[in-house]
Short mmCIF file of C-alpha atoms and ligand atoms in Angstrom, two decimals:
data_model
loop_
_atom_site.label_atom_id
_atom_site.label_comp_id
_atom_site.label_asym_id
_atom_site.label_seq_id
_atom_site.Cartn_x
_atom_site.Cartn_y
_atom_site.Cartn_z
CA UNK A 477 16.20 -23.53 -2.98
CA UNK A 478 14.30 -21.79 -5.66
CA UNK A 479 14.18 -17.76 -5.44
CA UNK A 480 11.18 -16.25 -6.45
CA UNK A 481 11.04 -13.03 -8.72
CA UNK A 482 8.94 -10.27 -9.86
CA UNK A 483 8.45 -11.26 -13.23
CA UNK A 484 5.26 -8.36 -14.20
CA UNK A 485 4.40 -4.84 -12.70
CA UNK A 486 0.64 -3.03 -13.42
CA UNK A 487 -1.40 -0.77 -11.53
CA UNK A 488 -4.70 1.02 -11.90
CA UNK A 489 -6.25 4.06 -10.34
CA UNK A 490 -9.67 5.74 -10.76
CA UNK A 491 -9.85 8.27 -13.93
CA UNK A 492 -11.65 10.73 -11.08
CA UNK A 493 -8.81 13.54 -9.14
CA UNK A 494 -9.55 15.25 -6.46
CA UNK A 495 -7.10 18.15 -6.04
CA UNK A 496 -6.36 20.04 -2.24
CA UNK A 497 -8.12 23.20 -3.98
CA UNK A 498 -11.69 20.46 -4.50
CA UNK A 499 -10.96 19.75 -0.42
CA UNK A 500 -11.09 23.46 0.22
CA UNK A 501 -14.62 23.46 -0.71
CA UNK A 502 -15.12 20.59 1.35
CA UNK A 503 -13.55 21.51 4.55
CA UNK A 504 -11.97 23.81 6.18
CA UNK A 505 -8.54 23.05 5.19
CA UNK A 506 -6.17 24.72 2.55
CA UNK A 507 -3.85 23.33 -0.02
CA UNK A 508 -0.59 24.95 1.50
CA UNK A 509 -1.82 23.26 4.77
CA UNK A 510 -1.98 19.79 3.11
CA UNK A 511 1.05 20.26 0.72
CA UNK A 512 3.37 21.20 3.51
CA UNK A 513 2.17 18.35 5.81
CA UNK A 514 1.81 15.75 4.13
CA UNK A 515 3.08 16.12 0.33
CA UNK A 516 0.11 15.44 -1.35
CA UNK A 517 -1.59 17.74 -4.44
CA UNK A 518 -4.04 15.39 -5.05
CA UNK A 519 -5.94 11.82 -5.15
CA UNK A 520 -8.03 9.59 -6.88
CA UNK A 521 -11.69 8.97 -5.92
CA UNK A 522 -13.51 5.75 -7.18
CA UNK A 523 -16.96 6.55 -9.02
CA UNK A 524 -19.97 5.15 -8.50
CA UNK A 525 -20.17 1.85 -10.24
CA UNK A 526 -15.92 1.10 -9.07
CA UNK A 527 -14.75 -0.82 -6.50
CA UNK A 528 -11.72 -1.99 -5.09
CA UNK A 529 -11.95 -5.32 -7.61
CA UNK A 530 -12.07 -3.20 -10.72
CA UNK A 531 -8.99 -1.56 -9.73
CA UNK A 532 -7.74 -5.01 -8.51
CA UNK A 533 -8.64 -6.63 -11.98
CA UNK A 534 -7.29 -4.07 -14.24
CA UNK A 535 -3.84 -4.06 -11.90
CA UNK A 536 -3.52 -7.73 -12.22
CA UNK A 537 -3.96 -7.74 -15.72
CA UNK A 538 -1.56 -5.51 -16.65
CA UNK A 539 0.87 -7.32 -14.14
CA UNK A 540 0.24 -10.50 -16.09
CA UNK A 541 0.46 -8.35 -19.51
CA UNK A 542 4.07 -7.12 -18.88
CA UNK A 543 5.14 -10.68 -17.58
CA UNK A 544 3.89 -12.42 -20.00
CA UNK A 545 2.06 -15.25 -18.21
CA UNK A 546 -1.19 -16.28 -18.86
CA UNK A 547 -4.07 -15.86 -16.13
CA UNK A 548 -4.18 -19.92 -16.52
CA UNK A 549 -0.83 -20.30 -15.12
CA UNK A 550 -1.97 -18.88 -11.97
CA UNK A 551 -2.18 -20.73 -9.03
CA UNK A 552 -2.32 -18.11 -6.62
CA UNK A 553 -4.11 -14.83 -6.23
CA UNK A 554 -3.54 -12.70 -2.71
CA UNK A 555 -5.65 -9.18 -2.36
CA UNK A 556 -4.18 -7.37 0.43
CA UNK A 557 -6.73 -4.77 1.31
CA UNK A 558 -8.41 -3.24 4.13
CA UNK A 559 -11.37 -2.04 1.99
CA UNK A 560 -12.76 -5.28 -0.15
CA UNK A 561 -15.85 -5.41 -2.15
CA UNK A 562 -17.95 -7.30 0.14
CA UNK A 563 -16.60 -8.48 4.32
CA UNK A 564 -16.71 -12.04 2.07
CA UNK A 565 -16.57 -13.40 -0.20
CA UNK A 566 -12.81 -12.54 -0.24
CA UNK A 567 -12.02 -10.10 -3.17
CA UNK A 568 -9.26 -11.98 -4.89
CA UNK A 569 -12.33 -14.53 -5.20
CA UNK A 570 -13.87 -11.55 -7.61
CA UNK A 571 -10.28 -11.27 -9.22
CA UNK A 572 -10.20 -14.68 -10.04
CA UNK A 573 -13.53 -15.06 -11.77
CA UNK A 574 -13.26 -11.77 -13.49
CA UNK A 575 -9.37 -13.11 -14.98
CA UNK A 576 -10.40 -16.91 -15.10
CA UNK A 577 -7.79 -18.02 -13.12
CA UNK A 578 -9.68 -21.09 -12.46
CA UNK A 579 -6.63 -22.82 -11.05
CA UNK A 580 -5.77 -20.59 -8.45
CA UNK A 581 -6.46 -20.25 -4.79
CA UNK A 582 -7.93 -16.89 -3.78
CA UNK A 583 -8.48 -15.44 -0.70
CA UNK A 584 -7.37 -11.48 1.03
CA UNK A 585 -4.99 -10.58 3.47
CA UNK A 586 -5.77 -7.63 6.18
CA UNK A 587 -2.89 -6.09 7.16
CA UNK A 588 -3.59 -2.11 6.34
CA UNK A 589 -0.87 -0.57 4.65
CA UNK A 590 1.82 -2.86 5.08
CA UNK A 591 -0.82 -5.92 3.08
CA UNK A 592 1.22 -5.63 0.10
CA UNK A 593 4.40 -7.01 1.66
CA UNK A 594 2.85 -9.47 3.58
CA UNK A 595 1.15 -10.93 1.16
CA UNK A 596 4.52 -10.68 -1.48
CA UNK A 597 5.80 -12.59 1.71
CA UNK A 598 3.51 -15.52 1.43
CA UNK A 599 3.62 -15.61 -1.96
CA UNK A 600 7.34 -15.42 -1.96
CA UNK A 601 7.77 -18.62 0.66
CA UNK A 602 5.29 -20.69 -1.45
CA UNK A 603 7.20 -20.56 -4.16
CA UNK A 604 10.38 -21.26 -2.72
CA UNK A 605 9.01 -24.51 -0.93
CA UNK A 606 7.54 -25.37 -4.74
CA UNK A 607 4.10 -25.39 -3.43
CA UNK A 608 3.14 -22.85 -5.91
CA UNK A 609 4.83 -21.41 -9.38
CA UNK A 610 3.03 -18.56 -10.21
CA UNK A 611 1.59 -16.08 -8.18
CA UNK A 612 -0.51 -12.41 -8.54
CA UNK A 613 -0.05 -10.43 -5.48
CA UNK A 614 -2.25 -7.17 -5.45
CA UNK A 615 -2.81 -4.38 -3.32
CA UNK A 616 -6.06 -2.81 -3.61
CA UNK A 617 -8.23 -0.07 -2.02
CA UNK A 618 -10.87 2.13 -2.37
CA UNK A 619 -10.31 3.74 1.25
CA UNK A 620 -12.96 7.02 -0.24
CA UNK A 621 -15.54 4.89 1.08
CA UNK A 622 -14.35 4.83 4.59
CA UNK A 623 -12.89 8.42 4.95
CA UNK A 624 -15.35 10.85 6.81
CA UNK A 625 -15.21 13.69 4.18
CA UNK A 626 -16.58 16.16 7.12
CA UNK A 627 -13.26 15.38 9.02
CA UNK A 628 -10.34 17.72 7.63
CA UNK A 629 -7.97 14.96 9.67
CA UNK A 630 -8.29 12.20 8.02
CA UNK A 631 -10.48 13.31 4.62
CA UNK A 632 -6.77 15.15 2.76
CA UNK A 633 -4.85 11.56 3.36
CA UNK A 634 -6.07 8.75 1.82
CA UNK A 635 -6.54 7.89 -2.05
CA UNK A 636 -7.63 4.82 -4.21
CA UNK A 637 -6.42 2.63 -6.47
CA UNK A 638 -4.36 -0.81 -7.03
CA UNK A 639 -1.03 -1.74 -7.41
CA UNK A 640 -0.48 -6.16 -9.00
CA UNK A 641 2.75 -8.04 -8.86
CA UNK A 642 3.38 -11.57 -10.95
CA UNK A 643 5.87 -13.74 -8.88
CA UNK A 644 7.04 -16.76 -10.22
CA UNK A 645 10.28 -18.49 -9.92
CA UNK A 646 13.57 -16.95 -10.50
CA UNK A 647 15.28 -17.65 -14.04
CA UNK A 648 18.42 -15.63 -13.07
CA UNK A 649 18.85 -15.95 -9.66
CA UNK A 650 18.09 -12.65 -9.32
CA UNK A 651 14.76 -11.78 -7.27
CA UNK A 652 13.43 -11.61 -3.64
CA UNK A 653 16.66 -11.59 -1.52
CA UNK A 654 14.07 -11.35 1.72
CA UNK A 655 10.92 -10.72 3.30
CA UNK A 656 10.61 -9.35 6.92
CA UNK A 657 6.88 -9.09 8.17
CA UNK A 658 5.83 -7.54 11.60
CA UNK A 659 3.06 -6.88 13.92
CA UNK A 660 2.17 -5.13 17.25
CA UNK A 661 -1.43 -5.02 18.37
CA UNK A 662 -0.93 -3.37 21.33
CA UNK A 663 -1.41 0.25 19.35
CA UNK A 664 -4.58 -1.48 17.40
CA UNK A 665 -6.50 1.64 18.61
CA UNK A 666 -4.24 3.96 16.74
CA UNK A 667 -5.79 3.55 13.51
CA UNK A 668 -8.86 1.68 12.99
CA UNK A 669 -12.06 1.37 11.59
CA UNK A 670 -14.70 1.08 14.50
CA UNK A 671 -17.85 0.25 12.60
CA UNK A 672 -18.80 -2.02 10.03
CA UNK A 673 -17.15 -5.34 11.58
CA UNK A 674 -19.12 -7.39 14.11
CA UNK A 675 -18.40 -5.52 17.29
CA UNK A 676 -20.26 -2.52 15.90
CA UNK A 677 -22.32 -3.89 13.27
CA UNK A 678 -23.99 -1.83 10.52
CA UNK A 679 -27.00 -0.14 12.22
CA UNK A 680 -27.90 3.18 12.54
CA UNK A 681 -26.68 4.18 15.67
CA UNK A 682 -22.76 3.28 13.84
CA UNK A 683 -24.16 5.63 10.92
CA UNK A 684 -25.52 8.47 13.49
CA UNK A 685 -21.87 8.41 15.52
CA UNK A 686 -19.99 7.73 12.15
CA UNK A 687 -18.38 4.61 13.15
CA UNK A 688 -17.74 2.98 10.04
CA UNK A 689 -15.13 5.91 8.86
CA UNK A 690 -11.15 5.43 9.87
CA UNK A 691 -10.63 7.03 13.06
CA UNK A 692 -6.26 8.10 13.61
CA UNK A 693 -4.57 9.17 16.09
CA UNK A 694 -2.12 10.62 13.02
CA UNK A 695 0.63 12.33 15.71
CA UNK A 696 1.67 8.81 17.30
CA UNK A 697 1.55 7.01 14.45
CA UNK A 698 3.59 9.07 12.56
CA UNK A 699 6.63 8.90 15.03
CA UNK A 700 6.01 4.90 15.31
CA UNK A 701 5.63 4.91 11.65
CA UNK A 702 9.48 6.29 11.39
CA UNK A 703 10.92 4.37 13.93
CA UNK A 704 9.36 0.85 12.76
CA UNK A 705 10.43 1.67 8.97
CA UNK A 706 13.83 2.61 9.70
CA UNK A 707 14.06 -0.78 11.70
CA UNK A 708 12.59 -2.79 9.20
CA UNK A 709 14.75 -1.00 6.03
CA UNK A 710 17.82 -1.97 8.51
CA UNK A 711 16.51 -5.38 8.84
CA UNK A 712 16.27 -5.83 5.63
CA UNK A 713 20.10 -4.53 4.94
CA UNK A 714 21.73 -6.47 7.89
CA UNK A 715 19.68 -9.69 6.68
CA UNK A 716 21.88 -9.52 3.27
CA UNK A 717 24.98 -7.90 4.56
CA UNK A 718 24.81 -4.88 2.11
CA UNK A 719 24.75 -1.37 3.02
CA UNK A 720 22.96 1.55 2.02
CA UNK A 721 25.72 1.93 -0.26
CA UNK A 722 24.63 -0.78 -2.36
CA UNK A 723 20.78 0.49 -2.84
CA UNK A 724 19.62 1.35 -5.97
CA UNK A 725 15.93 2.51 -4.78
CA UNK A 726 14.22 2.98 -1.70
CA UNK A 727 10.85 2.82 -2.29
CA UNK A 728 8.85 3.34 1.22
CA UNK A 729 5.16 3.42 1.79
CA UNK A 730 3.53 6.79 0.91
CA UNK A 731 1.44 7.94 4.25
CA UNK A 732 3.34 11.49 4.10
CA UNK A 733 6.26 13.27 2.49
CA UNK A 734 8.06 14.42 6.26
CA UNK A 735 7.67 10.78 7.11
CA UNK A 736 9.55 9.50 4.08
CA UNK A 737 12.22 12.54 4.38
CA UNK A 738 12.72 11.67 7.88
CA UNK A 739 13.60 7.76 7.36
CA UNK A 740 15.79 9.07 4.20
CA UNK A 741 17.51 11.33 6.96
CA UNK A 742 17.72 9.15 9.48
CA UNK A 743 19.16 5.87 7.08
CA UNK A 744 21.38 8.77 5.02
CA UNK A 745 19.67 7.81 1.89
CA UNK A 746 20.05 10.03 -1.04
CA UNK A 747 16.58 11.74 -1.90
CA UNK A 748 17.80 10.58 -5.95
CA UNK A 749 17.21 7.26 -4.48
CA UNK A 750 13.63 7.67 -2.95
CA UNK A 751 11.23 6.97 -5.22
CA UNK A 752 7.83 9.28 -4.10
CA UNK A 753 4.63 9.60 -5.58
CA UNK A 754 2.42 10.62 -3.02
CA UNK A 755 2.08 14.34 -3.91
CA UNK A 756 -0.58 12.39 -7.13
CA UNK A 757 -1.95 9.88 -5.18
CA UNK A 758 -2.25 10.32 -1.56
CA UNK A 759 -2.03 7.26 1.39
CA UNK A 760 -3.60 4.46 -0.81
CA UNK A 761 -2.82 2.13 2.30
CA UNK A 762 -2.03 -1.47 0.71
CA UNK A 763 -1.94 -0.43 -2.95
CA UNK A 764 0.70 2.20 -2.23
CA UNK A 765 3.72 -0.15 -2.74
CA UNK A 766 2.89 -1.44 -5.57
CA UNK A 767 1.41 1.65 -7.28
CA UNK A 768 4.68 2.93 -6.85
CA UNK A 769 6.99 0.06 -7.87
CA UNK A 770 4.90 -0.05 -11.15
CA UNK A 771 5.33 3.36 -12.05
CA UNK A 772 9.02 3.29 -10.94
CA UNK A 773 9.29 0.22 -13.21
CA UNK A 774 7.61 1.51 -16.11
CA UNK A 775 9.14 5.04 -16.39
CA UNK A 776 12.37 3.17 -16.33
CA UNK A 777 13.88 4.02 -13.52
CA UNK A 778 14.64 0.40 -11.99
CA UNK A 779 17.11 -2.08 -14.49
CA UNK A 780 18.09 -5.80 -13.94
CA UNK A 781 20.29 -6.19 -11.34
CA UNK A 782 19.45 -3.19 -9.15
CA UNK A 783 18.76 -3.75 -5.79
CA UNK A 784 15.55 -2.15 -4.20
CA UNK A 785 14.52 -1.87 -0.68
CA UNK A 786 10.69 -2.01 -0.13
CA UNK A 787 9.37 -0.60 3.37
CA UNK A 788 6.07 -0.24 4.90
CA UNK A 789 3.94 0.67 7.81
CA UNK A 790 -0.02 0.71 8.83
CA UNK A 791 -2.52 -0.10 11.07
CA UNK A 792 -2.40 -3.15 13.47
CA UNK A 793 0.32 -1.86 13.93
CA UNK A 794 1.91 -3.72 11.10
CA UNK A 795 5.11 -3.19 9.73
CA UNK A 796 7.51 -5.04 6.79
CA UNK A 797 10.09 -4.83 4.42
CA UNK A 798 11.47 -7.00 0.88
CA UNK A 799 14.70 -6.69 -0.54
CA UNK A 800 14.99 -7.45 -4.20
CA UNK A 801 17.87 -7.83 -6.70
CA UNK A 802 15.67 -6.60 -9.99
O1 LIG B 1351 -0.68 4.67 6.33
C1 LIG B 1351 -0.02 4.45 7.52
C2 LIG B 1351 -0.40 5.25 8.61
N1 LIG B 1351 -0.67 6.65 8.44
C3 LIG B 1351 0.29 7.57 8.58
O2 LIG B 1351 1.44 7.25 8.55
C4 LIG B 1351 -0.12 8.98 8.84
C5 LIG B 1351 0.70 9.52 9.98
N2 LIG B 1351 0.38 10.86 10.41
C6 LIG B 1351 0.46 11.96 9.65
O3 LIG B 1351 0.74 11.88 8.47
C7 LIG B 1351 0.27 13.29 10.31
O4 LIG B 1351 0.22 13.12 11.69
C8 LIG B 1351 -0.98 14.07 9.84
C9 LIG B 1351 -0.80 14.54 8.39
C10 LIG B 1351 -2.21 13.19 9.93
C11 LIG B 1351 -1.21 15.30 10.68
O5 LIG B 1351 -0.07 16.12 10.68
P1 LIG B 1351 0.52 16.69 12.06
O6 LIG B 1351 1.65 17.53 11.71
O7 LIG B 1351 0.78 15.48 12.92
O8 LIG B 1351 -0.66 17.58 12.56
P2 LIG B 1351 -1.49 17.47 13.93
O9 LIG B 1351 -2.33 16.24 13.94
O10 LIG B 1351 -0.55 17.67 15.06
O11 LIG B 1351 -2.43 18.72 13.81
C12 LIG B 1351 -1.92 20.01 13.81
C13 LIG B 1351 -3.05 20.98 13.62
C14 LIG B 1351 -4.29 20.71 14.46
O12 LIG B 1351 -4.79 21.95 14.89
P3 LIG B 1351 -4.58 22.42 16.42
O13 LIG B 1351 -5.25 21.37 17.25
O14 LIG B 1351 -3.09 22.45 16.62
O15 LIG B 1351 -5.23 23.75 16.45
C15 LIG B 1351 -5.26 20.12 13.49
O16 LIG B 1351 -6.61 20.41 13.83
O17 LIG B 1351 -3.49 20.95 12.25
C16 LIG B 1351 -4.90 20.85 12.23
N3 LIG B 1351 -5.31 20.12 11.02
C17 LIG B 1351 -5.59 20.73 9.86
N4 LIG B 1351 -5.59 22.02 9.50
C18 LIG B 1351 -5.92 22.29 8.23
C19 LIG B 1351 -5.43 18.78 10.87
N5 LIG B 1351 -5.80 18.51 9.63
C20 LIG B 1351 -5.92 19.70 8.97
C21 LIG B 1351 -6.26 20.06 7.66
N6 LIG B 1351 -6.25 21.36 7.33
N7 LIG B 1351 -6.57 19.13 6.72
#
């Protein structure tokens, strides 16, 4: 069967930061409170006039710029976000027209912070089965529009910005080893967003209780967040039959520094093999994967044949993991 491969990395984040010492002025909240809990300095904030499809767009074509393929060659586009442009049309619908894909299916994939992977996932089994050749997988959000910037819980965590992947099938052999995808919406309450959708639609009575901002329960989901990442990074490993040994780079999801430090701990990973960059951009939910894997890519830290573990966790709950041989 045909193995499909990452053949192009890009990402794009808004030119706007917003450093802990801006949120002091905000809330009250301090930057050694927010740099010792979570790891993050700062985050980017979307101006007016951005949305989660200009990040989206710019991502993608810079994906398609380092692979080499032609927006033409497309026929897929996936936008896993949690934040799109409009509740429809779907945003990789806006991707498409503003790349002129024209031969490619569009549509978006909810799955909160672990949409990224999912969507790799799909895109990953459609081109094994040779329904597909090429695909662009993006992650995408501009969560600054959901975050209540009165509450100091939630308003420090979250960050915009887009992360693109081109997948296409393998040359080499080399490429997506396997995909794991998981769900459990038993703890949907954990972290949601209660307005907006159709069981609290936009009125002003959402507005007056402030409904349509995320609303975590940030203690439980960071222990489930450990436990279901170390599972799925061991998944992932027994799946292949290679240890941790054989890892090149673990890059995990970037919610919060002690929550990457404690899977290292608990798998014995090597911090050298972590990549983190959190502390710049905060918990950009489905774009933090592939944020990350483009800047690990492009400042040269991942070379053909490595082997890199991709793990993530969100809201849902949803959990998954890929294993790639670069
Ligand atoms: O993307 C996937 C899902 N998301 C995550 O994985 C996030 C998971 N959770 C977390 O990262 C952490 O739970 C948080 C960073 C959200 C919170 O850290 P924590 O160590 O779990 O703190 P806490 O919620 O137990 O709160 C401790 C205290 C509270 O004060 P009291 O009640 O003990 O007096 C909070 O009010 O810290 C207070 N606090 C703050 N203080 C200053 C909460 N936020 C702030 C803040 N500045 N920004």
């Amino acid at each position: 069967m045909v193995r499909a491969a990452i053949l192009g990395t890009g990402c794009a984040v808004p030119a706007k930061v917003l450093s802990n010492i801006d949120l002091e002025r905000m809330v009250d909240t301090t930057d050694e409170w927010i740099t010792t809990r979570t790891g993050i300095t700062e985050r980017r904030i979307a101006s007016p006039g951005e949305y989660t499809s200009t990040f989206a767009t710019k991502a993608a074509e810079r994906a398609l710029e380092m692979a080499g393929v032609s927006a033409d060659e497309i026929e897929l586009i996936i936008v896993a976000t949690v934040t799109p442009d409009f509740p429809f049309p779907a945003t990789a619908c806006l991707v498409q027209n503003n790349i002129k894909a024209s031969r490619a299916v569009a549509f978006d994939i909810s799955a909160a912070c672990s949409g990224f992977l999912f969507g790799l996932s799909l895109a990953e089994k459609m081109i094994m089965t040779g329904t597909i050749r090429k695909a662009v997988v993006i992650g995408a959000e501009v969560l600054s529009r959901v975050v209540d910037w009165s509450d100091r819980n939630t308003c420090c965590l979250f960050g915009d910005g887009s992360g693109a992947v081109v997948v296409g099938a393998s040359e080499d052999g080399n490429g997506i080893l396997s995909t794991h995808i998981h769900s459990d919406g038993s703890y949907w309450e954990l972290l949601h967003q209660p307005g907006a959708g159709n069981r609290n639609p936009a009125t002003q009575k959402v507005v007056d209780e402030r409904l349509m901002f995320i609303q975590m329960q940030g203690n439980e989901v960071f222990k489930l967040a450990v436990r279901a990442m170390e599972e799925a990074a061991n998944e992932a490993l027994e799946a292949n039959g290679v240890g941790l040994a054989d890892l090149d780079l673990f890059i995990p999801h970037q919610a919060n520094r002690r929550i990457i430090d404690a899977i290292g701990k608990r798998l014995g990973i090597h911090p050298d093999k972590i990549f983190v960059n959190l502390h710049k951009y905060g918990n950009t939910s489905a774009a933090s994967i592939p944020i990350a894997l483009d800047e690990a890519n492009r400042a040269g830290h991942i070379h053909p044949g490595n082997l890199l573990l991709l793990d993530s966790f969100g809201g849902g709950l949803t959990w998954a993991s890929a294993l790639i041989r670069w």
